[in-house]
PDB file of C-alpha atoms and ligand atoms in Angstrom:
ATOM      1  CA  MET A  28      13.364 -31.479  27.522  1.00  0.00           C
ATOM      2  CA  SER A  29      17.029 -30.241  27.363  1.00  0.00           C
ATOM      3  CA  SER A  30      17.448 -28.372  23.833  1.00  0.00           C
ATOM      4  CA  ARG A  31      19.069 -29.689  20.945  1.00  0.00           C
ATOM      5  CA  ILE A  32      21.430 -27.889  18.208  1.00  0.00           C
ATOM      6  CA  VAL A  33      21.191 -28.460  14.802  1.00  0.00           C
ATOM      7  CA  ARG A  34      23.174 -27.099  11.765  1.00  0.00           C
ATOM      8  CA  THR A  35      21.572 -28.023   8.795  1.00  0.00           C
ATOM      9  CA  VAL A  36      18.282 -27.772   7.290  1.00  0.00           C
ATOM     10  CA  ALA A  37      18.211 -31.797   6.843  1.00  0.00           C
ATOM     11  CA  ASP A  38      18.429 -32.148  10.588  1.00  0.00           C
ATOM     12  CA  LEU A  39      16.199 -29.869  11.394  1.00  0.00           C
ATOM     13  CA  ARG A  40      13.275 -31.410   9.710  1.00  0.00           C
ATOM     14  CA  VAL A  41      14.619 -34.979  10.939  1.00  0.00           C
ATOM     15  CA  ALA A  42      14.504 -33.438  14.566  1.00  0.00           C
ATOM     16  CA  LEU A  43      11.194 -31.372  13.921  1.00  0.00           C
ATOM     17  CA  ALA A  44       9.227 -34.326  11.888  1.00  0.00           C
ATOM     18  CA  PRO A  45       7.810 -36.141  15.234  1.00  0.00           C
ATOM     19  CA  LEU A  46       7.016 -33.064  16.701  1.00  0.00           C
ATOM     20  CA  ARG A  47       4.653 -32.054  13.963  1.00  0.00           C
ATOM     21  CA  GLY A  48       0.672 -32.168  14.411  1.00  0.00           C
ATOM     22  CA  GLU A  49       1.022 -29.616  17.900  1.00  0.00           C
ATOM     23  CA  ALA A  50       1.996 -26.423  17.623  1.00  0.00           C
ATOM     24  CA  ILE A  51       5.428 -25.386  16.868  1.00  0.00           C
ATOM     25  CA  GLY A  52       6.500 -21.501  17.949  1.00  0.00           C
ATOM     26  CA  PHE A  53       9.626 -20.219  16.158  1.00  0.00           C
ATOM     27  CA  VAL A  54      11.826 -16.968  17.375  1.00  0.00           C
ATOM     28  CA  PRO A  55      14.405 -16.001  14.738  1.00  0.00           C
ATOM     29  CA  THR A  56      17.212 -14.274  16.184  1.00  0.00           C
ATOM     30  CA  MET A  57      20.783 -13.262  15.395  1.00  0.00           C
ATOM     31  CA  GLY A  58      22.075 -14.454  18.896  1.00  0.00           C
ATOM     32  CA  ALA A  59      23.416 -12.018  21.659  1.00  0.00           C
ATOM     33  CA  LEU A  60      20.276 -12.953  23.545  1.00  0.00           C
ATOM     34  CA  HIS A  61      18.769 -10.396  25.753  1.00  0.00           C
ATOM     35  CA  GLU A  62      15.858 -10.013  27.920  1.00  0.00           C
ATOM     36  CA  GLY A  63      13.786  -9.117  25.022  1.00  0.00           C
ATOM     37  CA  HIS A  64      14.603 -12.184  23.200  1.00  0.00           C
ATOM     38  CA  LEU A  65      13.857 -13.875  26.164  1.00  0.00           C
ATOM     39  CA  SER A  66      10.426 -12.713  26.557  1.00  0.00           C
ATOM     40  CA  LEU A  67       9.578 -13.813  22.796  1.00  0.00           C
ATOM     41  CA  LEU A  68      10.875 -17.080  23.937  1.00  0.00           C
ATOM     42  CA  ARG A  69       8.551 -16.937  26.749  1.00  0.00           C
ATOM     43  CA  ALA A  70       5.246 -15.954  24.953  1.00  0.00           C
ATOM     44  CA  ALA A  71       6.387 -18.853  22.175  1.00  0.00           C
ATOM     45  CA  ARG A  72       6.847 -21.474  25.251  1.00  0.00           C
ATOM     46  CA  SER A  73       3.622 -20.533  26.727  1.00  0.00           C
ATOM     47  CA  GLU A  74       1.563 -20.756  23.336  1.00  0.00           C
ATOM     48  CA  ASN A  75       3.171 -23.861  21.654  1.00  0.00           C
ATOM     49  CA  ALA A  76       3.802 -27.555  22.360  1.00  0.00           C
ATOM     50  CA  THR A  77       7.524 -27.134  20.645  1.00  0.00           C
ATOM     51  CA  VAL A  78       9.653 -23.693  20.633  1.00  0.00           C
ATOM     52  CA  VAL A  79      12.495 -23.600  17.806  1.00  0.00           C
ATOM     53  CA  LEU A  80      14.903 -20.434  18.297  1.00  0.00           C
ATOM     54  CA  SER A  81      17.291 -19.997  15.448  1.00  0.00           C
ATOM     55  CA  ILE A  82      20.714 -18.230  15.652  1.00  0.00           C
ATOM     56  CA  PHE A  83      22.006 -16.795  12.688  1.00  0.00           C
ATOM     57  CA  VAL A  84      23.602 -13.558  12.125  1.00  0.00           C
ATOM     58  CA  ASN A  85      22.248 -13.064   8.589  1.00  0.00           C
ATOM     59  CA  PRO A  86      25.061 -11.594   6.264  1.00  0.00           C
ATOM     60  CA  THR A  87      23.035  -9.989   3.656  1.00  0.00           C
ATOM     61  CA  GLN A  88      20.821  -7.644   5.941  1.00  0.00           C
ATOM     62  CA  PHE A  89      24.082  -5.605   6.926  1.00  0.00           C
ATOM     63  CA  GLY A  90      25.185  -2.810   5.010  1.00  0.00           C
ATOM     64  CA  GLU A  91      28.688  -1.853   6.337  1.00  0.00           C
ATOM     65  CA  ALA A  92      31.072  -4.902   6.586  1.00  0.00           C
ATOM     66  CA  ALA A  93      32.176  -3.349  10.039  1.00  0.00           C
ATOM     67  CA  ASP A  94      28.507  -3.654  11.694  1.00  0.00           C
ATOM     68  CA  LEU A  95      28.463  -7.197  10.733  1.00  0.00           C
ATOM     69  CA  ALA A  96      32.076  -7.863  12.080  1.00  0.00           C
ATOM     70  CA  ALA A  97      30.968  -6.158  15.173  1.00  0.00           C
ATOM     71  CA  TYR A  98      28.074  -7.858  15.701  1.00  0.00           C
ATOM     72  CA  PRO A  99      28.278  -9.888  19.154  1.00  0.00           C
ATOM     73  CA  ARG A 100      28.226 -13.753  18.548  1.00  0.00           C
ATOM     74  CA  THR A 101      27.972 -15.651  21.974  1.00  0.00           C
ATOM     75  CA  GLU A 102      26.248 -18.571  20.798  1.00  0.00           C
ATOM     76  CA  GLU A 103      27.431 -20.714  24.261  1.00  0.00           C
ATOM     77  CA  ALA A 104      25.442 -18.074  26.313  1.00  0.00           C
ATOM     78  CA  ASP A 105      22.571 -17.994  23.983  1.00  0.00           C
ATOM     79  CA  VAL A 106      21.835 -21.535  24.272  1.00  0.00           C
ATOM     80  CA  ALA A 107      22.249 -21.815  27.976  1.00  0.00           C
ATOM     81  CA  LEU A 108      19.590 -18.550  28.397  1.00  0.00           C
ATOM     82  CA  ALA A 109      17.504 -20.325  25.706  1.00  0.00           C
ATOM     83  CA  GLU A 110      17.668 -23.787  27.730  1.00  0.00           C
ATOM     84  CA  GLU A 111      16.560 -21.509  30.812  1.00  0.00           C
ATOM     85  CA  ALA A 112      13.419 -20.445  29.087  1.00  0.00           C
ATOM     86  CA  GLY A 113      12.625 -23.946  28.230  1.00  0.00           C
ATOM     87  CA  ILE A 114      12.936 -24.132  24.596  1.00  0.00           C
ATOM     88  CA  ASP A 115      13.294 -27.404  22.739  1.00  0.00           C
ATOM     89  CA  LEU A 116      15.502 -27.082  19.572  1.00  0.00           C
ATOM     90  CA  VAL A 117      18.310 -24.416  18.365  1.00  0.00           C
ATOM     91  CA  PHE A 118      18.747 -24.255  14.911  1.00  0.00           C
ATOM     92  CA  ALA A 119      22.181 -22.522  14.165  1.00  0.00           C
ATOM     93  CA  PRO A 120      23.249 -22.941  10.573  1.00  0.00           C
ATOM     94  CA  SER A 121      26.294 -21.603   8.989  1.00  0.00           C
ATOM     95  CA  PRO A 122      26.600 -18.944   6.352  1.00  0.00           C
ATOM     96  CA  ALA A 123      27.317 -21.676   3.791  1.00  0.00           C
ATOM     97  CA  GLU A 124      24.059 -23.762   4.616  1.00  0.00           C
ATOM     98  CA  MET A 125      22.174 -20.782   4.308  1.00  0.00           C
ATOM     99  CA  TYR A 126      23.635 -19.613   1.197  1.00  0.00           C
ATOM    100  CA  PRO A 127      25.483 -22.478  -0.393  1.00  0.00           C
ATOM    101  CA  ALA A 128      27.759 -21.645  -3.609  1.00  0.00           C
ATOM    102  CA  GLY A 129      25.074 -20.298  -6.370  1.00  0.00           C
ATOM    103  CA  PHE A 130      22.720 -19.039  -4.279  1.00  0.00           C
ATOM    104  CA  ALA A 131      20.693 -16.710  -6.490  1.00  0.00           C
ATOM    105  CA  THR A 132      17.470 -15.944  -4.952  1.00  0.00           C
ATOM    106  CA  THR A 133      16.040 -12.693  -3.223  1.00  0.00           C
ATOM    107  CA  VAL A 134      12.746 -12.004  -1.816  1.00  0.00           C
ATOM    108  CA  SER A 135      12.336  -8.227  -2.146  1.00  0.00           C
ATOM    109  CA  VAL A 136       9.189  -6.676  -0.562  1.00  0.00           C
ATOM    110  CA  GLY A 137       8.641  -3.629  -2.696  1.00  0.00           C
ATOM    111  CA  GLY A 138       6.981  -0.315  -2.075  1.00  0.00           C
ATOM    112  CA  ALA A 139       6.687   2.571   0.702  1.00  0.00           C
ATOM    113  CA  ILE A 140       6.983  -0.184   3.615  1.00  0.00           C
ATOM    114  CA  THR A 141      10.784  -0.907   2.465  1.00  0.00           C
ATOM    115  CA  ASP A 142      11.670   2.159   0.786  1.00  0.00           C
ATOM    116  CA  THR A 143      11.200   4.313   3.821  1.00  0.00           C
ATOM    117  CA  LEU A 144      12.982   4.933   7.093  1.00  0.00           C
ATOM    118  CA  GLU A 145      15.155   1.793   7.619  1.00  0.00           C
ATOM    119  CA  GLY A 146      15.016   1.182   3.939  1.00  0.00           C
ATOM    120  CA  ALA A 147      16.015   4.822   3.398  1.00  0.00           C
ATOM    121  CA  PHE A 148      19.077   4.803   5.486  1.00  0.00           C
ATOM    122  CA  ARG A 149      20.126   1.251   5.507  1.00  0.00           C
ATOM    123  CA  GLY A 150      19.381   0.932   1.593  1.00  0.00           C
ATOM    124  CA  ARG A 151      16.983  -1.699   0.250  1.00  0.00           C
ATOM    125  CA  SER A 152      19.218  -4.407   0.365  1.00  0.00           C
ATOM    126  CA  HIS A 153      18.765  -4.496   3.949  1.00  0.00           C
ATOM    127  CA  PHE A 154      14.934  -5.439   3.901  1.00  0.00           C
ATOM    128  CA  ASP A 155      15.676  -7.704   0.823  1.00  0.00           C
ATOM    129  CA  GLY A 156      18.140  -9.599   3.157  1.00  0.00           C
ATOM    130  CA  VAL A 157      15.925  -9.655   5.839  1.00  0.00           C
ATOM    131  CA  ALA A 158      13.083 -10.894   3.605  1.00  0.00           C
ATOM    132  CA  THR A 159      15.413 -13.546   2.344  1.00  0.00           C
ATOM    133  CA  VAL A 160      16.295 -15.067   5.037  1.00  0.00           C
ATOM    134  CA  VAL A 161      13.153 -14.730   7.315  1.00  0.00           C
ATOM    135  CA  ALA A 162      11.622 -16.807   4.295  1.00  0.00           C
ATOM    136  CA  LYS A 163      14.319 -19.250   4.344  1.00  0.00           C
ATOM    137  CA  LEU A 164      13.881 -19.830   7.822  1.00  0.00           C
ATOM    138  CA  LEU A 165      10.137 -20.069   7.797  1.00  0.00           C
ATOM    139  CA  LEU A 166      10.260 -22.404   5.282  1.00  0.00           C
ATOM    140  CA  ALA A 167      12.663 -24.355   7.061  1.00  0.00           C
ATOM    141  CA  VAL A 168      11.191 -24.967  10.354  1.00  0.00           C
ATOM    142  CA  GLN A 169       7.286 -24.506   9.217  1.00  0.00           C
ATOM    143  CA  PRO A 170       6.370 -22.912  12.337  1.00  0.00           C
ATOM    144  CA  ASP A 171       2.432 -22.392  13.232  1.00  0.00           C
ATOM    145  CA  ARG A 172       3.496 -18.847  15.144  1.00  0.00           C
ATOM    146  CA  ALA A 173       6.520 -16.824  14.499  1.00  0.00           C
ATOM    147  CA  TYR A 174       7.365 -14.256  17.381  1.00  0.00           C
ATOM    148  CA  PHE A 175       9.350 -10.513  16.143  1.00  0.00           C
ATOM    149  CA  GLY A 176       9.960  -8.012  18.704  1.00  0.00           C
ATOM    150  CA  ALA A 177       7.878  -4.535  17.997  1.00  0.00           C
ATOM    151  CA  LYS A 178      11.306  -2.649  18.450  1.00  0.00           C
ATOM    152  CA  ASP A 179      11.632  -3.590  14.881  1.00  0.00           C
ATOM    153  CA  ALA A 180       8.429  -2.181  13.844  1.00  0.00           C
ATOM    154  CA  GLN A 181       9.240  -1.852   9.965  1.00  0.00           C
ATOM    155  CA  GLN A 182      10.733  -5.445  10.223  1.00  0.00           C
ATOM    156  CA  VAL A 183       7.380  -6.895  11.429  1.00  0.00           C
ATOM    157  CA  VAL A 184       5.235  -4.806   8.831  1.00  0.00           C
ATOM    158  CA  VAL A 185       7.751  -6.180   6.141  1.00  0.00           C
ATOM    159  CA  VAL A 186       7.433  -9.697   7.165  1.00  0.00           C
ATOM    160  CA  ARG A 187       3.610  -9.585   7.470  1.00  0.00           C
ATOM    161  CA  ARG A 188       3.384  -8.161   3.875  1.00  0.00           C
ATOM    162  CA  MET A 189       5.812 -11.039   2.548  1.00  0.00           C
ATOM    163  CA  VAL A 190       4.266 -13.936   4.602  1.00  0.00           C
ATOM    164  CA  SER A 191       0.929 -12.723   3.273  1.00  0.00           C
ATOM    165  CA  ASP A 192       1.952 -12.249  -0.135  1.00  0.00           C
ATOM    166  CA  LEU A 193       3.594 -15.507  -0.798  1.00  0.00           C
ATOM    167  CA  GLY A 194       1.089 -17.210   1.190  1.00  0.00           C
ATOM    168  CA  ILE A 195       3.275 -18.557   3.970  1.00  0.00           C
ATOM    169  CA  PRO A 196       1.217 -20.642   6.411  1.00  0.00           C
ATOM    170  CA  VAL A 197       2.395 -19.177   9.463  1.00  0.00           C
ATOM    171  CA  GLU A 198       1.127 -16.522  12.100  1.00  0.00           C
ATOM    172  CA  ILE A 199       3.587 -13.752  12.693  1.00  0.00           C
ATOM    173  CA  VAL A 200       2.732 -12.862  16.285  1.00  0.00           C
ATOM    174  CA  ALA A 201       4.606  -8.993  17.326  1.00  0.00           C
ATOM    175  CA  ARG A 202       5.362  -8.806  21.101  1.00  0.00           C
ATOM    176  CA  PRO A 203       5.905  -5.162  22.813  1.00  0.00           C
ATOM    177  CA  THR A 204       9.374  -3.868  23.111  1.00  0.00           C
ATOM    178  CA  SER A 205      11.313  -5.115  25.994  1.00  0.00           C
ATOM    179  CA  ARG A 206      13.137  -1.592  27.812  1.00  0.00           C
ATOM    180  CA  ASP A 207      15.645  -1.332  30.495  1.00  0.00           C
ATOM    181  CA  HIS A 208      15.086   0.393  33.788  1.00  0.00           C
ATOM    182  CA  ASP A 209      15.290   3.584  32.406  1.00  0.00           C
ATOM    183  CA  GLY A 210      13.256   2.991  29.143  1.00  0.00           C
ATOM    184  CA  LEU A 211      15.864   2.302  26.524  1.00  0.00           C
ATOM    185  CA  ALA A 212      14.898  -0.635  24.352  1.00  0.00           C
ATOM    186  CA  ARG A 213      16.656  -3.659  24.743  1.00  0.00           C
ATOM    187  CA  SER A 214      18.935  -4.223  21.707  1.00  0.00           C
ATOM    188  CA  SER A 215      22.120  -6.622  21.132  1.00  0.00           C
ATOM    189  CA  ARG A 216      23.652  -3.328  20.292  1.00  0.00           C
ATOM    190  CA  ASN A 217      23.367  -1.817  23.395  1.00  0.00           C
ATOM    191  CA  THR A 218      26.498  -3.690  24.375  1.00  0.00           C
ATOM    192  CA  ARG A 219      28.744  -1.828  22.308  1.00  0.00           C
ATOM    193  CA  LEU A 220      27.633   1.761  24.217  1.00  0.00           C
ATOM    194  CA  SER A 221      30.594   3.032  26.503  1.00  0.00           C
ATOM    195  CA  ALA A 222      29.159   3.662  29.967  1.00  0.00           C
ATOM    196  CA  ASP A 223      28.883   7.252  28.661  1.00  0.00           C
ATOM    197  CA  GLU A 224      27.118   6.520  25.796  1.00  0.00           C
ATOM    198  CA  ARG A 225      24.689   4.131  27.581  1.00  0.00           C
ATOM    199  CA  ALA A 226      23.757   6.842  29.793  1.00  0.00           C
ATOM    200  CA  VAL A 227      23.257   9.203  27.241  1.00  0.00           C
ATOM    201  CA  ALA A 228      20.960   7.081  25.285  1.00  0.00           C
ATOM    202  CA  ALA A 229      18.327   7.036  28.008  1.00  0.00           C
ATOM    203  CA  VAL A 230      17.134  10.333  26.372  1.00  0.00           C
ATOM    204  CA  ILE A 231      15.826   8.368  23.408  1.00  0.00           C
ATOM    205  CA  PRO A 232      12.820   6.914  25.406  1.00  0.00           C
ATOM    206  CA  ARG A 233      12.302  10.082  27.384  1.00  0.00           C
ATOM    207  CA  SER A 234      11.888  11.851  24.083  1.00  0.00           C
ATOM    208  CA  LEU A 235       9.343   9.102  22.989  1.00  0.00           C
ATOM    209  CA  ARG A 236       7.653   9.733  26.277  1.00  0.00           C
ATOM    210  CA  ALA A 237       7.573  13.454  25.697  1.00  0.00           C
ATOM    211  CA  ALA A 238       5.866  12.741  22.375  1.00  0.00           C
ATOM    212  CA  GLN A 239       3.524  10.475  23.816  1.00  0.00           C
ATOM    213  CA  ASP A 240       2.475  13.552  26.836  1.00  0.00           C
ATOM    214  CA  ALA A 241       2.133  16.145  24.096  1.00  0.00           C
ATOM    215  CA  PHE A 242      -0.004  13.535  22.020  1.00  0.00           C
ATOM    216  CA  ALA A 243      -2.190  13.309  25.581  1.00  0.00           C
ATOM    217  CA  SER A 244      -2.432  16.656  25.802  1.00  0.00           C
ATOM    218  CA  GLY A 245      -4.036  17.004  21.976  1.00  0.00           C
ATOM    219  CA  ILE A 246      -1.378  17.607  19.725  1.00  0.00           C
ATOM    220  CA  ARG A 247      -2.367  15.869  16.757  1.00  0.00           C
ATOM    221  CA  ASP A 248       0.092  17.511  14.163  1.00  0.00           C
ATOM    222  CA  PRO A 249       3.026  15.154  13.088  1.00  0.00           C
ATOM    223  CA  ASN A 250       5.531  17.599  12.795  1.00  0.00           C
ATOM    224  CA  ARG A 251       4.976  19.576  16.048  1.00  0.00           C
ATOM    225  CA  LEU A 252       5.338  15.899  17.783  1.00  0.00           C
ATOM    226  CA  ALA A 253       8.368  15.197  15.664  1.00  0.00           C
ATOM    227  CA  SER A 254       9.729  18.576  16.762  1.00  0.00           C
ATOM    228  CA  VAL A 255       9.022  17.411  20.786  1.00  0.00           C
ATOM    229  CA  VAL A 256      11.082  14.264  20.142  1.00  0.00           C
ATOM    230  CA  ARG A 257      13.920  16.327  18.299  1.00  0.00           C
ATOM    231  CA  ASP A 258      13.914  18.790  20.978  1.00  0.00           C
ATOM    232  CA  GLU A 259      14.463  16.228  23.351  1.00  0.00           C
ATOM    233  CA  LEU A 260      17.276  14.664  21.629  1.00  0.00           C
ATOM    234  CA  THR A 261      19.305  17.764  21.360  1.00  0.00           C
ATOM    235  CA  THR A 262      22.708  16.986  22.868  1.00  0.00           C
ATOM    236  CA  GLU A 263      26.124  16.776  20.993  1.00  0.00           C
ATOM    237  CA  ARG A 264      26.320  12.957  21.726  1.00  0.00           C
ATOM    238  CA  LEU A 265      23.407  12.128  19.852  1.00  0.00           C
ATOM    239  CA  GLU A 266      22.902  12.306  16.162  1.00  0.00           C
ATOM    240  CA  PRO A 267      19.171  11.538  15.099  1.00  0.00           C
ATOM    241  CA  GLU A 268      18.939  10.190  11.458  1.00  0.00           C
ATOM    242  CA  TYR A 269      15.355  10.344  11.303  1.00  0.00           C
ATOM    243  CA  VAL A 270      12.419  11.124  13.715  1.00  0.00           C
ATOM    244  CA  GLU A 271       9.123  10.335  11.708  1.00  0.00           C
ATOM    245  CA  ILE A 272       5.496  10.213  12.399  1.00  0.00           C
ATOM    246  CA  VAL A 273       3.935   7.380   9.874  1.00  0.00           C
ATOM    247  CA  ASP A 274       0.917   5.460   9.474  1.00  0.00           C
ATOM    248  CA  ALA A 275       1.528   2.081  11.590  1.00  0.00           C
ATOM    249  CA  GLY A 276       0.078  -0.081   8.550  1.00  0.00           C
ATOM    250  CA  SER A 277       1.502   1.602   5.401  1.00  0.00           C
ATOM    251  CA  LEU A 278       4.217   3.395   7.014  1.00  0.00           C
ATOM    252  CA  GLU A 279       3.341   6.278   4.655  1.00  0.00           C
ATOM    253  CA  PRO A 280       3.716   9.804   6.054  1.00  0.00           C
ATOM    254  CA  ILE A 281       0.669  11.143   7.589  1.00  0.00           C
ATOM    255  CA  ALA A 282      -0.660  14.930   7.746  1.00  0.00           C
ATOM    256  CA  GLU A 283      -2.721  14.575  11.142  1.00  0.00           C
ATOM    257  CA  ILE A 284      -2.834  11.728  13.537  1.00  0.00           C
ATOM    258  CA  GLY A 285      -6.559  10.118  13.476  1.00  0.00           C
ATOM    259  CA  ALA A 286      -6.211   6.369  13.284  1.00  0.00           C
ATOM    260  CA  PRO A 287      -2.929   4.323  15.087  1.00  0.00           C
ATOM    261  CA  ALA A 288       0.218   6.306  14.040  1.00  0.00           C
ATOM    262  CA  LEU A 289       4.043   4.963  14.408  1.00  0.00           C
ATOM    263  CA  LEU A 290       6.526   7.435  16.008  1.00  0.00           C
ATOM    264  CA  VAL A 291       9.845   5.911  14.676  1.00  0.00           C
ATOM    265  CA  LEU A 292      13.289   7.135  15.125  1.00  0.00           C
ATOM    266  CA  ALA A 293      16.684   6.286  14.613  1.00  0.00           C
ATOM    267  CA  VAL A 294      19.821   7.802  16.289  1.00  0.00           C
ATOM    268  CA  ARG A 295      23.137   7.230  15.998  1.00  0.00           C
ATOM    269  CA  VAL A 296      25.184   7.052  19.516  1.00  0.00           C
ATOM    270  CA  GLY A 297      28.957   7.030  18.758  1.00  0.00           C
ATOM    271  CA  GLN A 298      29.439   4.334  16.515  1.00  0.00           C
ATOM    272  CA  VAL A 299      26.125   2.371  17.630  1.00  0.00           C
ATOM    273  CA  ARG A 300      23.107   2.866  15.538  1.00  0.00           C
ATOM    274  CA  LEU A 301      19.551   2.504  17.738  1.00  0.00           C
ATOM    275  CA  ILE A 302      16.006   2.379  16.835  1.00  0.00           C
ATOM    276  CA  ASP A 303      13.069   2.640  18.822  1.00  0.00           C
ATOM    277  CA  ASN A 304       9.111   3.412  18.301  1.00  0.00           C
ATOM    278  CA  VAL A 305       5.826   3.705  19.912  1.00  0.00           C
ATOM    279  CA  ILE A 306       2.465   3.845  18.747  1.00  0.00           C
ATOM    280  CA  LEU A 307       0.327   7.251  19.122  1.00  0.00           C
ATOM    281  CA  GLY A 308      -3.479   7.163  19.253  1.00  0.00           C
ATOM    282  CA  VAL A 309      -4.473   3.695  20.729  1.00  0.00           C
ATOM    283  CA  ASP A 310      -5.843   3.570  24.180  1.00  0.00           C
ATOM    284  CA  ASP A 311      -3.514   1.080  25.547  1.00  0.00           C
ATOM    285  CA  LEU A 312       0.214   1.934  24.887  1.00  0.00           C
ATOM    286  CA  ILE A 313       1.703  -0.397  27.419  1.00  0.00           C
ATOM    287  CA  SER A 314       0.227  -3.467  25.730  1.00  0.00           C
ATOM    288  CA  THR A 315       1.463  -2.318  22.110  1.00  0.00           C
ATOM    289  CA  THR A 316       4.884  -0.669  22.896  1.00  0.00           C
ATOM    290  CA  GLY A 317       6.245  -1.997  26.221  1.00  0.00           C
ATOM    291  CA  SER A 318       6.207   0.642  28.925  1.00  0.00           C
ATOM    292  CA  LEU A 319       8.156   3.951  29.034  1.00  0.00           C
ATOM    293  CA  PRO A 320       9.589   5.246  32.381  1.00  0.00           C
TER     294      PRO A 320
HETATM  295  O1  PAF B 422      15.365  -8.805  14.127  1.00  0.00           O
HETATM  296  C1  PAF B 422      16.307  -9.982  13.705  1.00  0.00           C
HETATM  297  O2  PAF B 422      17.226 -10.261  14.677  1.00  0.00           O
HETATM  298  C2  PAF B 422      16.679 -10.318  12.354  1.00  0.00           C
HETATM  299  O3  PAF B 422      16.342  -9.370  11.544  1.00  0.00           O
HETATM  300  C3  PAF B 422      16.114 -11.829  12.090  1.00  0.00           C
HETATM  301  C4  PAF B 422      14.458 -11.415  11.914  1.00  0.00           C
HETATM  302  C5  PAF B 422      16.536 -12.804  12.623  1.00  0.00           C
HETATM  303  C6  PAF B 422      16.575 -11.805  10.599  1.00  0.00           C
HETATM  304  O4  PAF B 422      17.833 -11.960  10.516  1.00  0.00           O
END
C-alpha cells in the first residue's frame, strides 16, 4: 500500500478508523530519516498490521533557537524512504496543529530521571517538551506499540514513566542503537558534522568499547570506567559534557556495578552535540545497545 500524508489529527483519526482492530505500530520522529529510523520502521512493519510514522520537529524540546533552526527538514526524502520501508500513513502536522493558539498544558515527568544527564544539561524543559509532544502523538495515533531508539536512552526511560503514570495503553518498544560502519551512533545531527568532525566523532564509540572491555576485564568501579572513557575522548576537537554511569532503570548514580548499568555520555564536536550510551552488566550487549566495532 502506498503511504498517505495527513496533516491534522482529525484526518489522522478518519484514516485510522477502518484500520483499528488490528495492531497499529507507531514510529514518532522529527524527520531527517536515517538508517536508525528505518530499522524502527522495519521492526514496526514486521510486528503490526498498520504502521504510522510521524514527522514533527517539535519546537518545545529545543533549548537553543539556533539548534531548532538548524535541525534538518527533509520531508519529501523522508516520505520516499518511509514508503520503501512499507509504512501506511505519515502524520506530518504543522506547529499550529500541535500547539494551537491558547495551548496551555505541559506533561512534566518529575524526579531524577528528568533532572539528571540531558535534563541537567539541556534544562528540564527539554523533557517537558518531549513528554508533552509524545503524549499528544500517542493520543492522536492511539497505537498498540510505539518504537524508540535506545540511543536516546533517557528519553525511553522518561516516556515509559509517562505512559505508565498516565495509563496510556501502548507498549513502548526500545530498539538497539543503529551504528555507522565505524560505530558512530546514527543521528540526524551527524549530517551537520564536517568531514573532519565526522572522523573525530568516531572516537566516541571507541571510548564506549574501551569501557566495555575494561568492564569485561573485571573493573566494576563506575569512576574508573568513566575515566577510561574520558581518557579516550582526550582530543581538543571533542568537548565532553558528561560521562556518567547510572542505574539503567532509575538513572541514579551507582557506587558499584551490580545490576545492569547505563554508561551515558554527551560530547560536543564543533557546533554539534552528540549523545551515546551502552549497557554494562548484561551478557548480550549487542541486542541491547547495537554492535560497537
Ligand atoms: O526522538 C525524537 O526524535 C523526538 O524526541 C520525538 C520522540 C520524536 C519527540 O519529538
